[in-house]
Coordinates of C-alpha atoms in Angstrom, one line a residue:
M1 CA -47.0 53.3 -140.1
G2 CA -50.2 53.6 -138.1
A3 CA -50.5 55.8 -135.0
G4 CA -51.4 52.7 -133.0
D5 CA -48.4 50.7 -134.1
T6 CA -45.7 49.8 -131.5
D7 CA -42.2 51.0 -132.5
L8 CA -39.4 48.4 -132.4
P9 CA -36.4 49.2 -130.1
E10 CA -33.7 51.1 -131.9
S11 CA -31.2 48.2 -132.0
E12 CA -33.8 45.9 -133.5
S13 CA -35.1 48.5 -136.0
L14 CA -31.5 49.0 -137.2
R15 CA -31.1 45.3 -137.6
V16 CA -34.4 45.1 -139.6
A17 CA -33.2 47.9 -141.9
E18 CA -29.9 46.1 -142.6
T19 CA -31.7 42.8 -143.4
V20 CA -34.2 44.6 -145.7
R21 CA -31.4 46.3 -147.6
E22 CA -29.6 42.9 -148.0
A23 CA -32.8 41.3 -149.2
L24 CA -33.4 44.0 -151.8
A25 CA -29.9 43.7 -153.1
R26 CA -30.1 39.9 -153.4
R27 CA -33.5 40.1 -155.2
R28 CA -32.5 43.1 -157.3
M29 CA -35.8 44.6 -156.1
S30 CA -36.5 48.3 -156.0
R31 CA -37.6 50.0 -152.8
Q32 CA -40.8 51.2 -154.6
A33 CA -41.6 47.6 -155.6
L34 CA -41.2 46.5 -151.9
A35 CA -43.3 49.4 -150.6
D36 CA -46.1 48.5 -153.0
A37 CA -45.9 44.8 -152.1
A38 CA -45.9 45.6 -148.4
R39 CA -48.7 48.2 -148.8
I40 CA -46.7 51.0 -147.2
S41 CA -45.6 54.3 -148.6
L42 CA -42.2 54.7 -150.2
S43 CA -41.5 57.7 -147.9
T44 CA -42.1 55.6 -144.8
L45 CA -39.8 52.9 -146.1
E46 CA -37.1 55.3 -147.1
K47 CA -37.1 57.0 -143.7
A48 CA -37.0 53.7 -141.8
L49 CA -34.1 52.4 -143.9
A50 CA -32.2 55.6 -143.4
G51 CA -32.7 55.4 -139.6
R52 CA -34.7 58.6 -139.4
R53 CA -37.7 56.8 -137.9
P54 CA -38.1 53.3 -136.3
F55 CA -39.9 50.4 -137.9
T56 CA -43.1 49.3 -136.2
R57 CA -44.1 45.8 -135.6
A58 CA -47.1 45.9 -138.0
T59 CA -44.9 47.3 -140.8
T60 CA -42.2 44.7 -140.1
V61 CA -44.8 41.9 -140.5
R62 CA -45.9 43.4 -143.8
L63 CA -42.3 43.5 -145.0
E64 CA -41.7 39.9 -143.9
E65 CA -44.7 38.8 -145.9
A66 CA -43.6 40.8 -149.0
L67 CA -40.0 39.5 -148.8
G68 CA -40.7 36.0 -147.6
V69 CA -38.0 36.2 -144.9
S70 CA -37.9 36.7 -141.1
L71 CA -36.8 40.1 -140.0
R72 CA -37.2 39.8 -136.3
G73 CA -34.9 36.9 -135.4
P74 CA -32.5 37.0 -132.6
A75 CA -29.4 39.2 -132.9
P76 CA -26.5 37.6 -134.6
S77 CA -24.6 37.6 -131.4
A78 CA -27.3 35.7 -129.4
R79 CA -25.4 33.4 -127.0
H80 CA -28.2 31.7 -125.1
A81 CA -30.6 29.0 -126.4
P82 CA -34.4 29.4 -126.0
E83 CA -35.8 28.0 -122.7
R84 CA -37.5 25.2 -124.6
L85 CA -34.0 23.9 -125.5
G86 CA -32.5 24.3 -122.1
A87 CA -31.5 28.0 -122.0
Y88 CA -27.9 27.0 -122.3
S89 CA -25.1 29.4 -123.2
R90 CA -22.7 28.8 -126.0
E91 CA -19.8 28.6 -123.6
A92 CA -21.6 25.9 -121.6
V93 CA -22.0 23.6 -124.6
A94 CA -18.9 24.3 -126.6
W95 CA -17.6 20.9 -125.7
L96 CA -20.4 19.3 -127.7
E97 CA -19.5 21.1 -131.0
G98 CA -17.8 18.9 -133.6
R99 CA -18.0 16.2 -136.2
Y100 CA -19.1 12.7 -135.1
L101 CA -19.1 9.2 -136.6
T102 CA -22.6 8.0 -136.1
L103 CA -23.5 4.3 -135.8
R104 CA -26.8 2.5 -135.6
P105 CA -28.0 -1.0 -136.7
S106 CA -28.9 -1.3 -140.4
F107 CA -32.6 -1.3 -140.9
G108 CA -32.3 -3.3 -144.1
D109 CA -29.7 -5.9 -143.1
A110 CA -30.0 -7.5 -139.7
A111 CA -26.3 -8.5 -139.7
A112 CA -25.0 -5.1 -140.7
L113 CA -24.3 -1.6 -139.1
F114 CA -25.0 1.8 -140.7
A115 CA -22.4 4.6 -140.4
Y116 CA -22.6 8.2 -141.4
R117 CA -21.5 11.6 -140.1
T118 CA -23.2 14.1 -137.8
E119 CA -22.0 17.6 -137.2
I120 CA -23.1 19.6 -134.2
L121 CA -22.4 23.4 -134.4
W122 CA -23.6 26.7 -133.0
D123 CA -26.1 28.7 -135.0
P124 CA -25.3 32.3 -134.2
E125 CA -28.6 33.7 -135.7
G126 CA -30.8 31.3 -133.8
G127 CA -28.7 31.3 -130.6
R128 CA -28.6 27.5 -130.2
L129 CA -26.8 24.3 -131.2
V130 CA -28.0 22.6 -134.4
F131 CA -27.0 19.3 -136.0
R132 CA -26.9 18.0 -139.6
E133 CA -26.2 14.6 -141.0
A134 CA -24.0 13.9 -144.0
E135 CA -22.5 11.0 -146.0
R136 CA -25.6 8.8 -145.7
L137 CA -26.2 6.1 -148.3
D138 CA -29.9 7.1 -148.1
A139 CA -29.1 10.8 -148.6
P140 CA -32.8 11.9 -149.0
F141 CA -33.4 10.7 -145.4
A142 CA -30.5 12.8 -143.9
Q143 CA -31.7 14.7 -140.9
S144 CA -31.0 18.1 -139.4
G145 CA -32.5 20.0 -136.5
E146 CA -32.0 21.5 -133.0
V147 CA -30.1 20.3 -130.0
S148 CA -31.7 20.4 -126.6
V149 CA -29.4 20.3 -123.5
P150 CA -31.6 20.6 -120.3
N151 CA -29.8 20.7 -117.0
L152 CA -32.4 18.7 -115.1
S153 CA -31.7 15.3 -116.7
G154 CA -28.3 15.8 -118.3
T155 CA -29.6 14.1 -121.4
I156 CA -28.8 15.5 -124.9
Y157 CA -31.6 15.5 -127.4
L158 CA -31.2 15.8 -131.2
V159 CA -34.6 16.9 -132.4
T160 CA -35.9 16.9 -136.0
N161 CA -39.4 18.4 -136.4
W162 CA -40.4 18.5 -140.1
Q163 CA -44.1 19.6 -140.6
G164 CA -44.9 18.0 -137.3
Q165 CA -43.1 14.7 -138.0
V166 CA -40.6 14.2 -135.2
R167 CA -37.4 12.1 -135.0
L168 CA -35.6 12.1 -131.7
A169 CA -32.1 10.9 -130.6
M170 CA -31.6 10.8 -126.8
L171 CA -27.9 10.7 -125.7
G172 CA -26.2 10.5 -122.4
R173 CA -23.4 12.8 -121.4
P174 CA -20.1 12.0 -123.1
T175 CA -17.6 9.5 -121.8
I176 CA -14.0 10.5 -121.0
H177 CA -13.2 9.9 -124.6
G178 CA -16.0 12.1 -125.9
E179 CA -18.3 9.3 -127.0
L180 CA -22.1 9.8 -126.8
Y181 CA -24.4 6.7 -126.4
G182 CA -28.2 6.5 -126.4
L183 CA -31.3 5.6 -128.3
L184 CA -32.8 6.7 -131.6
T185 CA -36.6 6.8 -132.2
T186 CA -37.5 7.3 -135.8
L187 CA -39.6 5.9 -138.7
H188 CA -38.6 2.9 -140.7
A189 CA -39.5 2.8 -144.4
G190 CA -41.4 -0.4 -145.0
R191 CA -43.1 -1.7 -148.1
G192 CA -44.3 0.9 -150.5
A193 CA -45.0 4.1 -148.7
Q194 CA -45.5 2.5 -145.3
L195 CA -43.6 4.1 -142.4
T196 CA -43.3 2.1 -139.2
P197 CA -42.1 3.4 -135.8
A198 CA -38.7 2.1 -134.9
A199 CA -36.1 2.4 -132.1
C200 CA -32.5 1.3 -131.9
P201 CA -29.2 1.9 -130.1
L202 CA -27.2 4.9 -131.3
A203 CA -23.5 5.9 -130.9
L204 CA -21.8 9.2 -131.8
L205 CA -18.0 9.0 -131.7
P206 CA -15.5 11.8 -132.3
D207 CA -14.8 11.5 -136.0
R208 CA -11.1 10.6 -136.7
G209 CA -11.8 9.5 -140.3
E210 CA -10.9 5.8 -139.6
V211 CA -14.3 4.3 -140.4
P212 CA -16.0 4.7 -143.8
S213 CA -19.6 5.9 -144.2
G214 CA -22.1 3.4 -145.4
R215 CA -23.1 -0.2 -144.6
I216 CA -20.5 -2.0 -142.4
T217 CA -20.8 -5.8 -142.7
P218 CA -19.2 -8.8 -140.8
G219 CA -15.7 -9.4 -142.2
M220 CA -14.9 -5.7 -142.6
P221 CA -12.1 -4.4 -140.3
A222 CA -14.4 -1.8 -138.8
Y223 CA -17.2 -4.2 -138.0
A224 CA -16.1 -5.6 -134.6
P225 CA -15.1 -2.3 -133.0
C226 CA -18.2 -0.5 -134.3
R227 CA -20.4 -3.3 -133.0
R228 CA -18.8 -3.1 -129.6
H229 CA -19.7 0.6 -129.4
L230 CA -23.4 -0.1 -130.2
A231 CA -23.4 -3.0 -127.7
R232 CA -22.3 -0.6 -124.9
V233 CA -25.6 1.2 -125.1
C234 CA -27.6 -1.6 -123.4
D235 CA -24.7 -3.5 -121.8
E236 CA -23.6 -0.4 -119.8
G237 CA -26.9 1.2 -119.2
F238 CA -26.7 4.2 -121.6
G239 CA -30.1 3.1 -122.8
V240 CA -32.8 0.6 -121.8
V241 CA -35.2 -1.4 -124.0
F242 CA -37.8 -3.1 -121.9
P243 CA -39.1 -6.5 -123.1
V244 CA -42.7 -7.5 -123.1
P245 CA -43.5 -9.3 -119.8
G246 CA -43.8 -13.1 -119.9

């Protein structure tokens, strides 16, 4: 550790030491091998892991590169989201956690609806709400990401950002029955490898297991009530799609 390095606070240094020990155990990697890969002395590593001296930021970066993991994440007990997501506390958004039946129009069949599950849960390590989709017929396109809940607009955002490619769901505050209505902006897979921007109504309903996942077509028992939920988006002002003038 160089003389000009900045020492980590004691609590963070201890957390880094614990994470490094766990990573070594999972990889069955020796401390000497890690020290060599991180270009630090074994003595330095041993003293830091034993708590006899703090890690520095420069050494932590080298260890992260050698292990391929982040060692400086938020503490496991983090209870506030980053400011970019609304700086909400876990207690303030606990009502949003749960499993939802998710409905949108089918992109492949103009007469059908598409149903799948979305789970919203607290990520203790990241200190924020996250979401993940499941039970999609097109499983390779299932999304996961972060949940933004800013106080200014009262809108809930489900944000996927994969290598700069963004998909966004914008939802209003829940109704008295816990339903969330809004709009989805995404990419629609067209012919071949073509991807086309697309937007549609979106509804997230508390999941009671009454509606199957998959394509819901006219004539199925679930079709009429599911269609009514999607129609509420525009009919009741949860979302607005402006037509071209004239």
